[in-house]
Coordinates of C-alpha atoms in Angstrom, one line a residue:
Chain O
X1 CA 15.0 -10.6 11.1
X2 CA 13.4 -13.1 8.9
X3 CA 10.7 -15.1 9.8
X4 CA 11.0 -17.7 7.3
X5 CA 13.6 -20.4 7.6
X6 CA 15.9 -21.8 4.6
X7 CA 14.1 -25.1 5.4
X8 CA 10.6 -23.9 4.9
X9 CA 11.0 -22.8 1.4
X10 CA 12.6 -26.0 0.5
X11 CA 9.3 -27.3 2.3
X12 CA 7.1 -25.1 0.3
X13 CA 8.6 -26.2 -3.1
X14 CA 8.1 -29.5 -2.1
X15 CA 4.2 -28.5 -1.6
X16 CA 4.8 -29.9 1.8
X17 CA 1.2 -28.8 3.9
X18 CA 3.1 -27.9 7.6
X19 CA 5.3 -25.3 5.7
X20 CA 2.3 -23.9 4.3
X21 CA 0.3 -23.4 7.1
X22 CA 3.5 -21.9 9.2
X23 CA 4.1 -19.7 6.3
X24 CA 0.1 -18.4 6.6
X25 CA 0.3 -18.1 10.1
X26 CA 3.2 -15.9 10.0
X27 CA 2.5 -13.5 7.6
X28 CA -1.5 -13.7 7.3
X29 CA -1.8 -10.4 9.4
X30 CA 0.6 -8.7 7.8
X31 CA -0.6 -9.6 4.3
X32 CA -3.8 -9.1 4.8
X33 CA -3.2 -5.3 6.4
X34 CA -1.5 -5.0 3.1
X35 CA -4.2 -5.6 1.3
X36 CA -6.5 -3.6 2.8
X37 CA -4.1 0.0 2.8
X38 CA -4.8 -0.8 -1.5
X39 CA -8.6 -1.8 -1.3
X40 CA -10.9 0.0 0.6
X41 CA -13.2 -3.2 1.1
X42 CA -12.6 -5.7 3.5
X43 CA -13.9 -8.5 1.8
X44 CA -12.7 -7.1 -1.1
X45 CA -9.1 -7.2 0.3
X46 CA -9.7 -10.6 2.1
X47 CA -10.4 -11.5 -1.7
X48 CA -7.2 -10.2 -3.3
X49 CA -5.4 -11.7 0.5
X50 CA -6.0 -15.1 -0.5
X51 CA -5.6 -14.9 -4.4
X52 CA -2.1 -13.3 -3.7
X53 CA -1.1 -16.1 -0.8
X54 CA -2.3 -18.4 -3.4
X55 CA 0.6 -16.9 -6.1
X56 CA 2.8 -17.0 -3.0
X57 CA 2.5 -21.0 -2.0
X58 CA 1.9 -21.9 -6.2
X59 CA 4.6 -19.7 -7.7
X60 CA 7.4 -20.9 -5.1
X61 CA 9.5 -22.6 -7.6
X62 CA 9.6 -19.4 -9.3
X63 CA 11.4 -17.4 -6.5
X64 CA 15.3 -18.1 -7.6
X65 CA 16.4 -17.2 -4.1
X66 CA 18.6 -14.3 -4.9
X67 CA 16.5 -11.8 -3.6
X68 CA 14.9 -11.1 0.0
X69 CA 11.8 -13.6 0.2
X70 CA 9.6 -11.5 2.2
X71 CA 10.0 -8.7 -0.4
X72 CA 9.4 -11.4 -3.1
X73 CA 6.5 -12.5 -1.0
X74 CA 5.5 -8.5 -0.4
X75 CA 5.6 -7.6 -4.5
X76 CA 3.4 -10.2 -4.9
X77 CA 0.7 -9.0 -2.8
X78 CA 1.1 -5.1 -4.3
X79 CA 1.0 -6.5 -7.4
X80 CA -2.2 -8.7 -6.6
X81 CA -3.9 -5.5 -4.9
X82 CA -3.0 -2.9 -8.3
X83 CA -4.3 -5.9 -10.6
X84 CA -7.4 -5.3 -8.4
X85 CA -7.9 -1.9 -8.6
X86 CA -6.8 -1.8 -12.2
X87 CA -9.2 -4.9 -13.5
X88 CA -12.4 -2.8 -11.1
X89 CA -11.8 0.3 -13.1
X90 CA -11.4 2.1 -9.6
X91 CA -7.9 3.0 -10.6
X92 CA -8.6 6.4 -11.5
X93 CA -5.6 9.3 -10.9
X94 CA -7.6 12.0 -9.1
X95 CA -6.5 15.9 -9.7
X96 CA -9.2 17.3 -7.0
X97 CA -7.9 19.1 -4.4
X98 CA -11.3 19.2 -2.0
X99 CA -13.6 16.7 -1.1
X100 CA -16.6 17.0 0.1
X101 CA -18.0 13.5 1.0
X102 CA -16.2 12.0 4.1
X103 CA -18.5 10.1 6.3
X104 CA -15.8 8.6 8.7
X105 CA -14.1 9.9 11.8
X106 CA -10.7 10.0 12.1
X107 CA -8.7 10.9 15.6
X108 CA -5.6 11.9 15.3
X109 CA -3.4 12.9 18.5
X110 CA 0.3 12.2 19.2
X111 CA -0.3 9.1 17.4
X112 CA -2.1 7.4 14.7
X113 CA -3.3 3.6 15.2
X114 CA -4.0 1.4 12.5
X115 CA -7.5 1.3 13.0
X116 CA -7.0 5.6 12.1
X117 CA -4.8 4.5 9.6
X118 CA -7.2 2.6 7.7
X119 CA -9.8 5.4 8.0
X120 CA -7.4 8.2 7.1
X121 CA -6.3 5.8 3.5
X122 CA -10.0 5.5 2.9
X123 CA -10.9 9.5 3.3
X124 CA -8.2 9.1 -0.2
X125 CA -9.5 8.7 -3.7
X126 CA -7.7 5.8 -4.8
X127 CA -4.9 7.1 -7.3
X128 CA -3.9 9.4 -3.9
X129 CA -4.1 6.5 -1.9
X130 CA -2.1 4.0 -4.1
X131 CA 0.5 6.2 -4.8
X132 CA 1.3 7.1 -0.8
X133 CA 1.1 3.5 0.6
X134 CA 3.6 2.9 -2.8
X135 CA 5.7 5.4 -2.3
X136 CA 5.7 6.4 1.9
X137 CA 4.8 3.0 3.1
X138 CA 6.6 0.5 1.0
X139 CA 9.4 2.9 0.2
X140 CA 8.8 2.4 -3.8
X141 CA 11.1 5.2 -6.3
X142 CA 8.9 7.5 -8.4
X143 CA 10.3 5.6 -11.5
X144 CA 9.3 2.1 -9.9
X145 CA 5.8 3.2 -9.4
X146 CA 5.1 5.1 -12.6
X147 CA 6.2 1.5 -14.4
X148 CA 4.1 -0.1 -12.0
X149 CA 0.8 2.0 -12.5
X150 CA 1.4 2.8 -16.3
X151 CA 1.6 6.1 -15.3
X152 CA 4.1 9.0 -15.7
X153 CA 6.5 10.0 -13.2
X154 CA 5.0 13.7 -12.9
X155 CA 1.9 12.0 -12.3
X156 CA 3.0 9.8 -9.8
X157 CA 4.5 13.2 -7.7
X158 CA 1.5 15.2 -8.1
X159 CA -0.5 12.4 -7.0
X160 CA 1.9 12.1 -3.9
X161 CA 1.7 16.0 -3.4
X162 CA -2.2 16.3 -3.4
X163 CA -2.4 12.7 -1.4
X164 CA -0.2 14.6 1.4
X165 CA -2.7 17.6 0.6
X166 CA -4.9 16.3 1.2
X167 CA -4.1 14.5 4.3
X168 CA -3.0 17.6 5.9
X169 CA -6.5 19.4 5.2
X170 CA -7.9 15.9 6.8
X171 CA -5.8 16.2 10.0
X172 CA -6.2 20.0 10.3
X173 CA -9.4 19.7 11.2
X174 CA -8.0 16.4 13.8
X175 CA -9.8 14.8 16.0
X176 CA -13.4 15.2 14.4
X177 CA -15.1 14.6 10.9
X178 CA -18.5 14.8 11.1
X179 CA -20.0 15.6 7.4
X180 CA -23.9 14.2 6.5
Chain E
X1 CA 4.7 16.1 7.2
X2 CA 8.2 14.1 8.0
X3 CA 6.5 13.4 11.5
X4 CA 3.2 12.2 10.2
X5 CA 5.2 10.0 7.3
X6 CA 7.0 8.4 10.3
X7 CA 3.8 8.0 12.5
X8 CA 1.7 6.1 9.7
X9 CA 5.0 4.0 8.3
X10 CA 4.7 2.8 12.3
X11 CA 0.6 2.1 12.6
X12 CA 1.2 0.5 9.4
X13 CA 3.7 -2.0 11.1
X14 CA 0.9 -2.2 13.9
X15 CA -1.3 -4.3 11.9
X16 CA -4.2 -6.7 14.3
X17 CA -2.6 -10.1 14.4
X18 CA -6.2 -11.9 14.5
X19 CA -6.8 -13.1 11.1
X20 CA -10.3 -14.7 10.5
X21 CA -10.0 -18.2 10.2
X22 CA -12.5 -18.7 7.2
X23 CA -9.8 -17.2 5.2
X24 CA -7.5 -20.3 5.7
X25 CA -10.2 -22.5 5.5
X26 CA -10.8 -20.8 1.8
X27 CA -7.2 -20.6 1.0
X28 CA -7.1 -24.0 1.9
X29 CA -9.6 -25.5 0.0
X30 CA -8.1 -23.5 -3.3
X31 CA -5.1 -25.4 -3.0
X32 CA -6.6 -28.7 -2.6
X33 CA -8.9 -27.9 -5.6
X34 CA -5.5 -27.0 -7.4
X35 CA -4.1 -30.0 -6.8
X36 CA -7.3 -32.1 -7.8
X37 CA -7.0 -30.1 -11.1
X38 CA -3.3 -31.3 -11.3
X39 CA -4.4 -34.5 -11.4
X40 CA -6.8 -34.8 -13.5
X41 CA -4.8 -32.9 -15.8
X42 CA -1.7 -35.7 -15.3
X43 CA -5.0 -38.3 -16.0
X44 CA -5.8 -36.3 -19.4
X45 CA -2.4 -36.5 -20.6
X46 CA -2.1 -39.8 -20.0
X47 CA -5.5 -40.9 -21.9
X48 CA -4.9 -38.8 -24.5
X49 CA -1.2 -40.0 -24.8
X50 CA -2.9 -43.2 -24.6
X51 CA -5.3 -43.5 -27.7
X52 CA -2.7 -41.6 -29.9
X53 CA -0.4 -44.8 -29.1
X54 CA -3.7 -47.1 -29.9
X55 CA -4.6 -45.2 -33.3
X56 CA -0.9 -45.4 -34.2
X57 CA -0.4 -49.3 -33.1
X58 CA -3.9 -50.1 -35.3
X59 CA -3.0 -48.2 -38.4
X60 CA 0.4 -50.0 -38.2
X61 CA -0.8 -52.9 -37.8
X62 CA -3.5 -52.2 -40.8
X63 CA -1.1 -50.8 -42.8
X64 CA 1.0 -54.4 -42.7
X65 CA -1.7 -56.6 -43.1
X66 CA -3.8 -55.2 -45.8
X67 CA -2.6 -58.0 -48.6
X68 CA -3.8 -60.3 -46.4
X69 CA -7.6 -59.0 -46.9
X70 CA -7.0 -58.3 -50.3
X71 CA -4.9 -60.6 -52.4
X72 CA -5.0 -59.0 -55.6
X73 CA -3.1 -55.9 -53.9
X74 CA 0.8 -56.0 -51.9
X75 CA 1.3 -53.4 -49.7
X76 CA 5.4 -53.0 -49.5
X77 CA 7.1 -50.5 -47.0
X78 CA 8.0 -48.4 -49.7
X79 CA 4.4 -47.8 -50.3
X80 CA 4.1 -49.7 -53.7
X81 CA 2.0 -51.4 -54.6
X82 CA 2.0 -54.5 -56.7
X83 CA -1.0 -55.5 -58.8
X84 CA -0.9 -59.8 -59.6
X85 CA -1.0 -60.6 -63.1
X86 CA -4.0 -63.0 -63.6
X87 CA -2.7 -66.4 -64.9
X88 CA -3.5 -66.8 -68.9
X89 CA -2.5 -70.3 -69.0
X90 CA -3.2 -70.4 -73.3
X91 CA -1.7 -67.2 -73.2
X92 CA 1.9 -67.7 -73.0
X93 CA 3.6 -71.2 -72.2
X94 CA 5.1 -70.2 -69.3
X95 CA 2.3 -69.8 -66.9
X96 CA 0.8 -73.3 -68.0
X97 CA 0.4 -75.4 -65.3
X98 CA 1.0 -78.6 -67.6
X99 CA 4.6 -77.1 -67.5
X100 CA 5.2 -78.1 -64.1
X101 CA 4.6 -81.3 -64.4
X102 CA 7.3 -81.1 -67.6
X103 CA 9.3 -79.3 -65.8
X104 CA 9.5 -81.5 -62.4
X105 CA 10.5 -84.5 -64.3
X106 CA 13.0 -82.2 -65.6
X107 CA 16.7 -84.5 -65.5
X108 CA 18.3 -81.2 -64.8
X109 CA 15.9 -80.7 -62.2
X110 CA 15.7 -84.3 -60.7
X111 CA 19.7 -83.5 -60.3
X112 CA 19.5 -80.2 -58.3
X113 CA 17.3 -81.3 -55.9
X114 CA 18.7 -84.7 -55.4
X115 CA 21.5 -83.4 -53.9

C-alpha cells in the first residue's frame, strides 16, 4: 500500500515544509538502503541519499502523476546511485571469475539479514553488483538495464551469470571468510 | 539459486529504520540554500529588468530632446534630420526682417486678422 497520500504531493508541489519532512521520514530508510546496495561506501551512499531526495522534493512538478510515485521516487534514486558510479569511474563491467581479495565475513544460514546482505553486495565488483540489485532486486528487464548502463544486453546477462557465480562460490564456503 | 534470489529480494526489504539525523539536517539546509538561490535569482531578474527599462526610458527621452541642446539640428521620429538655413537677410528679400514690418501693415493682412 502506498505510503504517500494524494494530499502530500499536492503539498510537496506547493514546497510546503510538513509534507517534506513526512515524505523523508517515510522513505529515508528505504532510500538510503537503496543507495548503499549501489555504493559500497556509506558516506558515499549517504551522499548520493540526499542528492537524490533532493531531485525527489525539487523535481516534484515534474512527476505527471500517471505513474506509481514510489517507483517515480525509486528511479530517481537508481538513477542518482549509476550517475555515481559512472561519474567515479568505478563503473567498470568485470569478466573475472575468482577473486582473491575478500576481507569481510559473511554468515549465511537459513536466512540472510541485511546486514549479510550488504557484505555479500560488497564481496561483488561493481558491474556484478549493479547488474543483480538491477535486475534481481528491483526487477529491471535485461533491455531496461542495458539502456540504462550503456551497455549491451549480452553484457548485462553475463554480468548477471558471473554476479550469481560468483555468489554461489561466496556462499559455498558459508558461514566463514577469513582471507589476510 | 531461486531460494537465495528470494532470500536477498526479502533482507533487502529488511532495511534498519534508524536513519542518522545529520542527514536531514544536511538535506535540510540544501533546500533552504535552494530557495535563498531562488531569490536572489527573482532579485537579479528584477534589477536587471530594471536598468534595461532605465537605459531605454533615458535614450528615449535623449532621443526626443536633442534639438533642444542643439538648435541648429531637428531630430524628427522618422529619423531626419533637418539642418536651419542661416538667415541672409541681403541675400534674398524674403528673409529680411524690414519685410515684416511691410508686411504687418499689410491692408490684406490688417483684414485677416481683424476678424
Amino acid at each position: 500500500m502506498s505510503k504517500v497520500h494524494e494530499n502530500i504531493i499536492h503539498d510537496l508541489r506547493k514546497g510546503t515544509k510538513l509534507a517534506q519532512e513526512t515524505l523523508y521520514k517515510a522513505y529515508s530508510a528505504e532510500f538510503l538502503s537503496l543507495s548503499r546496495r549501489y555504493v559500497k561506501n556509506t558516506a558515499d551512499a549517504e551522499d548520493v541519499f540526499i542528492a537524490a531526495f533532493y531531485k525527489i522534493l525539487t523535481k516534484i512538478n515534474s512527476y505527471t502523476g500517471k505513474g506509481n510515485f514510489e517507483g517515480w521516487m525509486k528511479r530517481i534514486v537508481v538513477n542518482e546511485s549509476l550517475m555515481y558510479l559512472r561519474k567515479n569511474n568505478n563503473f567498470i563491467m568485470t569478466l573475472e571469475t575468482s577473486h582473491h581479495n575478500i576481507k569481510h565475513e559473511v554468515h549465511y544460514g537459513s536466512d540472510i539479514d541485511y546486514k549479510n546482505l550488504l557484505k555479500l553486495l560488497d564481496l561483488l565488483p561493481t558491474g556484478y553488483r549493479t547488474v543483480f540489485n538491477l535486475y534481481v532486486i528491483e526487477g529491471y528487464k535485461h533491455r531496461e538495464i542495458a539502456e540504462q548502463l550503456g551497455i549491451s544486453i549480452n553484457t548485462s546477462k553475463s554480468q548477471l551469470i558471473l554476479a550469481k557465480k560468483r555468489m554461489r562460490e561466496i556462499l559455498k564456503k558459508k558461514h566463514i571468510y577469513n582471507i589476510a | 539459486m531461486k531460494d537465495l534470489e528470494n532470500k536477498i529480494i526479502a533482507a533487502s526489504d529488511n532495511y534498519p529504520d534508524d536513519v542518522p539525523l545529520h542527514l536531514w539536517n544536511r538535506l535540510d539546509a540544501k533546500l533552504h540554500e535552494d530557495t535563498q538561490l531562488k531569490k536572489l535569482t527573482r532579485y537579479k531578474i528584477f534589477s536587471i529588468a530594471a536598468s534595461f527599462v532605465a537605459v531605454g526610458a533615458v535614450s528615449i527621452f535623449i532621443y526626443y530632446n536633442s534639438y533642444k541642446w542643439n538648435p541648429q539640428v531637428l531630430a524628427y521620429s522618422t529619423s531626419q534630420q533637418l539642418i536651419l538655413e542661416e538667415l541672409l537677410p541681403l541675400e534674398d528679400e524674403f528673409y529680411n526682417p524690414q519685410k515684416i514690418a511691410l508686411l504687418h501693415n499689410a491692408p490684406v493682412y490688417k483684414e485677416f486678422y481683424s476678424k
